[in-house]
PDB file of C-alpha atoms and ligand atoms in Angstrom:
ATOM      1  CA  MET Z   1       0.000   0.000   0.000  1.00 50.00           C
ATOM      2  CA  PRO Z   2       1.476   3.368  -0.950  1.00 57.00           C
ATOM      3  CA  ASP Z   3       1.361   5.947   1.792  1.00 69.00           C
ATOM      4  CA  LEU Z   4      -1.781   8.047   1.355  1.00 67.00           C
ATOM      5  CA  ARG Z   5       0.127  11.270   1.874  1.00 75.00           C
ATOM      6  CA  ASP Z   6       2.613  10.377  -0.879  1.00 78.00           C
ATOM      7  CA  LEU Z   7      -0.268   9.567  -3.170  1.00 77.00           C
ATOM      8  CA  TYR Z   8      -1.891  12.940  -2.452  1.00 84.00           C
ATOM      9  CA  GLN Z   9       1.377  14.727  -3.131  1.00 89.00           C
ATOM     10  CA  GLU Z  10       1.718  12.877  -6.403  1.00 91.00           C
ATOM     11  CA  VAL Z  11      -1.724  14.029  -7.577  1.00 92.00           C
ATOM     12  CA  ILE Z  12      -0.990  17.636  -6.574  1.00 93.00           C
ATOM     13  CA  PHE Z  13       2.376  17.485  -8.313  1.00 94.00           C
ATOM     14  CA  ASP Z  14       0.770  16.078 -11.454  1.00 96.00           C
ATOM     15  CA  HIS Z  15      -1.982  18.721 -11.579  1.00 97.00           C
ATOM     16  CA  ASN Z  16       0.565  21.472 -11.027  1.00 96.00           C
ATOM     17  CA  LYS Z  17       2.841  20.161 -13.746  1.00 96.00           C
ATOM     18  CA  ARG Z  18       0.063  19.467 -16.241  1.00 97.00           C
ATOM     19  CA  PRO Z  19      -2.928  21.559 -15.190  1.00 98.00           C
ATOM     20  CA  ARG Z  20      -6.220  20.411 -16.719  1.00 98.00           C
ATOM     21  CA  ASN Z  21      -8.404  22.894 -18.588  1.00 98.00           C
ATOM     22  CA  PHE Z  22      -5.545  25.404 -18.625  1.00 98.00           C
ATOM     23  CA  ARG Z  23      -6.793  27.622 -21.440  1.00 98.00           C
ATOM     24  CA  ALA Z  24      -9.130  30.505 -22.195  1.00 97.00           C
ATOM     25  CA  ILE Z  25     -12.697  29.856 -23.376  1.00 96.00           C
ATOM     26  CA  GLU Z  26     -13.768  31.729 -26.498  1.00 94.00           C
ATOM     27  CA  GLY Z  27     -17.094  33.383 -25.795  1.00 93.00           C
ATOM     28  CA  ALA Z  28     -17.087  32.571 -22.091  1.00 95.00           C
ATOM     29  CA  THR Z  29     -20.275  33.582 -20.281  1.00 93.00           C
ATOM     30  CA  ARG Z  30     -18.183  34.941 -17.453  1.00 94.00           C
ATOM     31  CA  THR Z  31     -14.525  35.714 -16.917  1.00 95.00           C
ATOM     32  CA  VAL Z  32     -13.368  36.515 -13.401  1.00 95.00           C
ATOM     33  CA  GLU Z  33      -9.900  37.204 -12.070  1.00 96.00           C
ATOM     34  CA  GLY Z  34      -8.826  35.918  -8.692  1.00 96.00           C
ATOM     35  CA  TYR Z  35      -5.927  37.165  -6.614  1.00 96.00           C
ATOM     36  CA  ASN Z  36      -4.373  35.921  -3.406  1.00 96.00           C
ATOM     37  CA  PRO Z  37      -2.150  38.759  -2.143  1.00 95.00           C
ATOM     38  CA  LEU Z  38      -0.778  36.588   0.642  1.00 94.00           C
ATOM     39  CA  CYS Z  39       1.058  34.334  -1.787  1.00 95.00           C
ATOM     40  CA  GLY Z  40       0.842  36.237  -5.068  1.00 97.00           C
ATOM     41  CA  ASP Z  41      -1.344  33.641  -6.816  1.00 97.00           C
ATOM     42  CA  LYS Z  42      -3.187  35.164  -9.758  1.00 98.00           C
ATOM     43  CA  LEU Z  43      -5.630  33.337 -11.944  1.00 97.00           C
ATOM     44  CA  THR Z  44      -8.507  33.903 -14.300  1.00 97.00           C
ATOM     45  CA  VAL Z  45     -11.494  31.560 -14.352  1.00 97.00           C
ATOM     46  CA  TYR Z  46     -13.550  31.217 -17.552  1.00 97.00           C
ATOM     47  CA  LEU Z  47     -17.073  29.920 -17.319  1.00 96.00           C
ATOM     48  CA  LEU Z  48     -19.483  28.821 -20.023  1.00 96.00           C
ATOM     49  CA  LEU Z  49     -23.007  28.455 -18.649  1.00 94.00           C
ATOM     50  CA  ASP Z  50     -25.980  27.230 -20.632  1.00 92.00           C
ATOM     51  CA  ASP Z  51     -29.543  28.553 -20.310  1.00 90.00           C
ATOM     52  CA  ASP Z  52     -30.316  26.026 -17.574  1.00 90.00           C
ATOM     53  CA  GLY Z  53     -27.420  27.230 -15.423  1.00 89.00           C
ATOM     54  CA  VAL Z  54     -25.311  24.146 -16.148  1.00 96.00           C
ATOM     55  CA  ILE Z  55     -21.552  24.631 -16.369  1.00 97.00           C
ATOM     56  CA  ARG Z  56     -20.887  23.500 -19.946  1.00 97.00           C
ATOM     57  CA  ASP Z  57     -17.233  24.405 -19.786  1.00 98.00           C
ATOM     58  CA  VAL Z  58     -14.845  25.850 -17.235  1.00 98.00           C
ATOM     59  CA  SER Z  59     -11.168  26.649 -17.511  1.00 98.00           C
ATOM     60  CA  PHE Z  60      -8.454  28.786 -15.987  1.00 98.00           C
ATOM     61  CA  GLN Z  61      -5.185  30.500 -16.707  1.00 98.00           C
ATOM     62  CA  GLY Z  62      -2.663  32.203 -14.501  1.00 97.00           C
ATOM     63  CA  THR Z  63       0.333  31.787 -12.305  1.00 97.00           C
ATOM     64  CA  GLY Z  64       0.742  30.763  -8.725  1.00 96.00           C
ATOM     65  CA  CYS Z  65       2.182  28.260  -6.328  1.00 95.00           C
ATOM     66  CA  ALA Z  66       1.761  24.514  -6.808  1.00 94.00           C
ATOM     67  CA  ILE Z  67      -1.214  24.339  -4.441  1.00 95.00           C
ATOM     68  CA  SER Z  68      -3.157  27.124  -6.169  1.00 97.00           C
ATOM     69  CA  VAL Z  69      -2.576  25.723  -9.659  1.00 97.00           C
ATOM     70  CA  ALA Z  70      -3.322  22.129  -8.656  1.00 97.00           C
ATOM     71  CA  SER Z  71      -6.452  23.219  -6.806  1.00 97.00           C
ATOM     72  CA  ALA Z  72      -7.677  25.236  -9.805  1.00 98.00           C
ATOM     73  CA  SER Z  73      -7.031  22.272 -12.091  1.00 98.00           C
ATOM     74  CA  LEU Z  74      -8.945  19.926  -9.772  1.00 97.00           C
ATOM     75  CA  MET Z  75     -11.738  22.475  -9.419  1.00 97.00           C
ATOM     76  CA  THR Z  76     -12.316  22.677 -13.175  1.00 98.00           C
ATOM     77  CA  GLU Z  77     -12.468  18.888 -13.408  1.00 97.00           C
ATOM     78  CA  SER Z  78     -14.893  18.678 -10.492  1.00 96.00           C
ATOM     79  CA  VAL Z  79     -17.504  21.228 -11.540  1.00 97.00           C
ATOM     80  CA  LYS Z  80     -17.742  20.683 -15.298  1.00 97.00           C
ATOM     81  CA  GLY Z  81     -21.227  19.455 -16.176  1.00 97.00           C
ATOM     82  CA  LYS Z  82     -22.617  20.456 -12.790  1.00 96.00           C
ATOM     83  CA  THR Z  83     -25.258  23.078 -12.102  1.00 96.00           C
ATOM     84  CA  ALA Z  84     -24.276  26.285 -10.339  1.00 93.00           C
ATOM     85  CA  ALA Z  85     -25.981  24.999  -7.166  1.00 93.00           C
ATOM     86  CA  GLU Z  86     -24.085  21.702  -7.296  1.00 94.00           C
ATOM     87  CA  ALA Z  87     -20.812  23.568  -7.801  1.00 95.00           C
ATOM     88  CA  GLU Z  88     -21.543  25.784  -4.795  1.00 94.00           C
ATOM     89  CA  ALA Z  89     -22.312  22.700  -2.706  1.00 93.00           C
ATOM     90  CA  LEU Z  90     -18.961  21.220  -3.713  1.00 93.00           C
ATOM     91  CA  PHE Z  91     -17.243  24.476  -2.749  1.00 93.00           C
ATOM     92  CA  ASN Z  92     -18.882  24.316   0.691  1.00 91.00           C
ATOM     93  CA  GLY Z  93     -17.811  20.704   1.145  1.00 91.00           C
ATOM     94  CA  PHE Z  94     -14.285  21.483   0.002  1.00 93.00           C
ATOM     95  CA  HIS Z  95     -14.095  24.497   2.300  1.00 91.00           C
ATOM     96  CA  ASP Z  96     -15.210  22.303   5.207  1.00 89.00           C
ATOM     97  CA  LEU Z  97     -12.654  19.673   4.298  1.00 88.00           C
ATOM     98  CA  ILE Z  98      -9.665  21.998   4.456  1.00 89.00           C
ATOM     99  CA  MET Z  99     -10.891  24.198   7.326  1.00 87.00           C
ATOM    100  CA  ASN Z 100     -12.219  21.536   9.684  1.00 81.00           C
ATOM    101  CA  GLU Z 101     -11.432  18.028  10.692  1.00 67.00           C
ATOM    102  CA  ARG Z 102     -14.417  16.691   8.840  1.00 62.00           C
ATOM    103  CA  THR Z 103     -13.920  13.379   7.187  1.00 57.00           C
ATOM    104  CA  ASP Z 104     -17.485  12.677   6.049  1.00 59.00           C
ATOM    105  CA  ALA Z 105     -17.255  15.229   3.248  1.00 52.00           C
ATOM    106  CA  GLY Z 106     -14.804  12.956   1.462  1.00 52.00           C
ATOM    107  CA  THR Z 107     -17.385  10.801  -0.236  1.00 60.00           C
ATOM    108  CA  GLN Z 108     -18.831  13.501  -2.509  1.00 76.00           C
ATOM    109  CA  LEU Z 109     -15.547  15.324  -2.927  1.00 87.00           C
ATOM    110  CA  GLY Z 110     -13.682  12.549  -4.694  1.00 86.00           C
ATOM    111  CA  LYS Z 111     -10.304  13.691  -5.938  1.00 88.00           C
ATOM    112  CA  LEU Z 112     -10.557  17.005  -4.128  1.00 92.00           C
ATOM    113  CA  THR Z 113      -9.662  15.213  -0.896  1.00 88.00           C
ATOM    114  CA  VAL Z 114      -6.019  15.180  -2.034  1.00 89.00           C
ATOM    115  CA  LEU Z 115      -5.902  18.769  -0.786  1.00 92.00           C
ATOM    116  CA  SER Z 116      -7.099  17.890   2.716  1.00 88.00           C
ATOM    117  CA  GLY Z 117      -3.506  18.087   4.010  1.00 86.00           C
ATOM    118  CA  VAL Z 118      -3.597  21.837   3.414  1.00 89.00           C
ATOM    119  CA  ARG Z 119      -5.488  22.284   6.683  1.00 86.00           C
ATOM    120  CA  GLU Z 120      -2.184  21.689   8.468  1.00 86.00           C
ATOM    121  CA  TYR Z 121      -0.753  24.745   6.732  1.00 86.00           C
ATOM    122  CA  PRO Z 122      -3.112  27.683   7.427  1.00 85.00           C
ATOM    123  CA  ALA Z 123      -1.116  30.000   5.151  1.00 86.00           C
ATOM    124  CA  ARG Z 124      -1.814  27.707   2.190  1.00 91.00           C
ATOM    125  CA  VAL Z 125      -5.571  27.496   2.724  1.00 93.00           C
ATOM    126  CA  LYS Z 126      -6.065  30.666   0.670  1.00 94.00           C
ATOM    127  CA  CYS Z 127      -3.967  29.174  -2.122  1.00 95.00           C
ATOM    128  CA  ALA Z 128      -6.219  26.109  -2.184  1.00 96.00           C
ATOM    129  CA  THR Z 129      -9.471  28.092  -2.104  1.00 96.00           C
ATOM    130  CA  LEU Z 130      -8.526  30.864  -4.559  1.00 97.00           C
ATOM    131  CA  ALA Z 131      -9.921  29.117  -7.653  1.00 98.00           C
ATOM    132  CA  TRP Z 132     -13.091  28.274  -5.731  1.00 97.00           C
ATOM    133  CA  HIS Z 133     -13.615  31.835  -4.517  1.00 95.00           C
ATOM    134  CA  THR Z 134     -13.126  32.986  -8.088  1.00 96.00           C
ATOM    135  CA  LEU Z 135     -15.620  30.420  -9.385  1.00 96.00           C
ATOM    136  CA  HIS Z 136     -18.079  31.494  -6.681  1.00 95.00           C
ATOM    137  CA  THR Z 137     -17.786  35.114  -7.826  1.00 94.00           C
ATOM    138  CA  ALA Z 138     -18.225  34.062 -11.457  1.00 94.00           C
ATOM    139  CA  LEU Z 139     -21.340  32.024 -10.654  1.00 92.00           C
ATOM    140  CA  ARG Z 140     -22.873  34.907  -8.755  1.00 88.00           C
ATOM    141  CA  ASP Z 141     -21.770  37.413 -11.363  1.00 75.00           C
ATOM    142  CA  GLU Z 142     -20.644  39.730  -8.590  1.00 61.00           C
ATOM    143  CA  GLY Z 143     -17.899  41.507 -10.452  1.00 58.00           C
ATOM    144  CA  ALA Z 144     -14.693  41.117 -12.310  1.00 60.00           C
ATOM    145  CA  THR Z 145     -12.249  40.425  -9.507  1.00 67.00           C
ATOM    146  CA  ALA Z 146     -12.254  38.036  -6.594  1.00 69.00           C
ATOM    147  CA  THR Z 147      -9.737  38.054  -3.806  1.00 69.00           C
ATOM    148  CA  THR Z 148      -9.238  35.705  -0.913  1.00 70.00           C
ATOM    149  CA  GLU Z 149      -9.383  38.648   1.514  1.00 61.00           C
TER     150      GLU Z 149
HETATM  151 ZN1   ZN N 201      -0.181  30.159  -3.218  1.00 57.03          ZN
END
């Protein structure tokens, strides 16, 4: 059995090295920039919503630390094809996972649980949630820039 922590680190490393959905979307419904001043992570989330509020496509571009890029990559994989409400529910579960000691959230979160170790590093929590805060802003159409502050 490989050590779970090593496995998690491998997934994070892989998503940082080869981020999924790392591109712009032509004709995106919404484009929102996210910024984490604490670490300097900067990314843009592109969202393509259909008339029923389903996320048809989601992508991101930007620069940041390994955690922020890996988390953004995992986020895009997790919410594609979901409704805005389902994506928000995932965000809440993910937030719980890395802020609290909850273990029951793991079942719905799937691959996102690889980031659970972040809770031991409070300074990195904002790196891990940046893409999600940005997605949240995009879904609510609250403006062009999201920050973790
Ligand atoms: Zn960071």
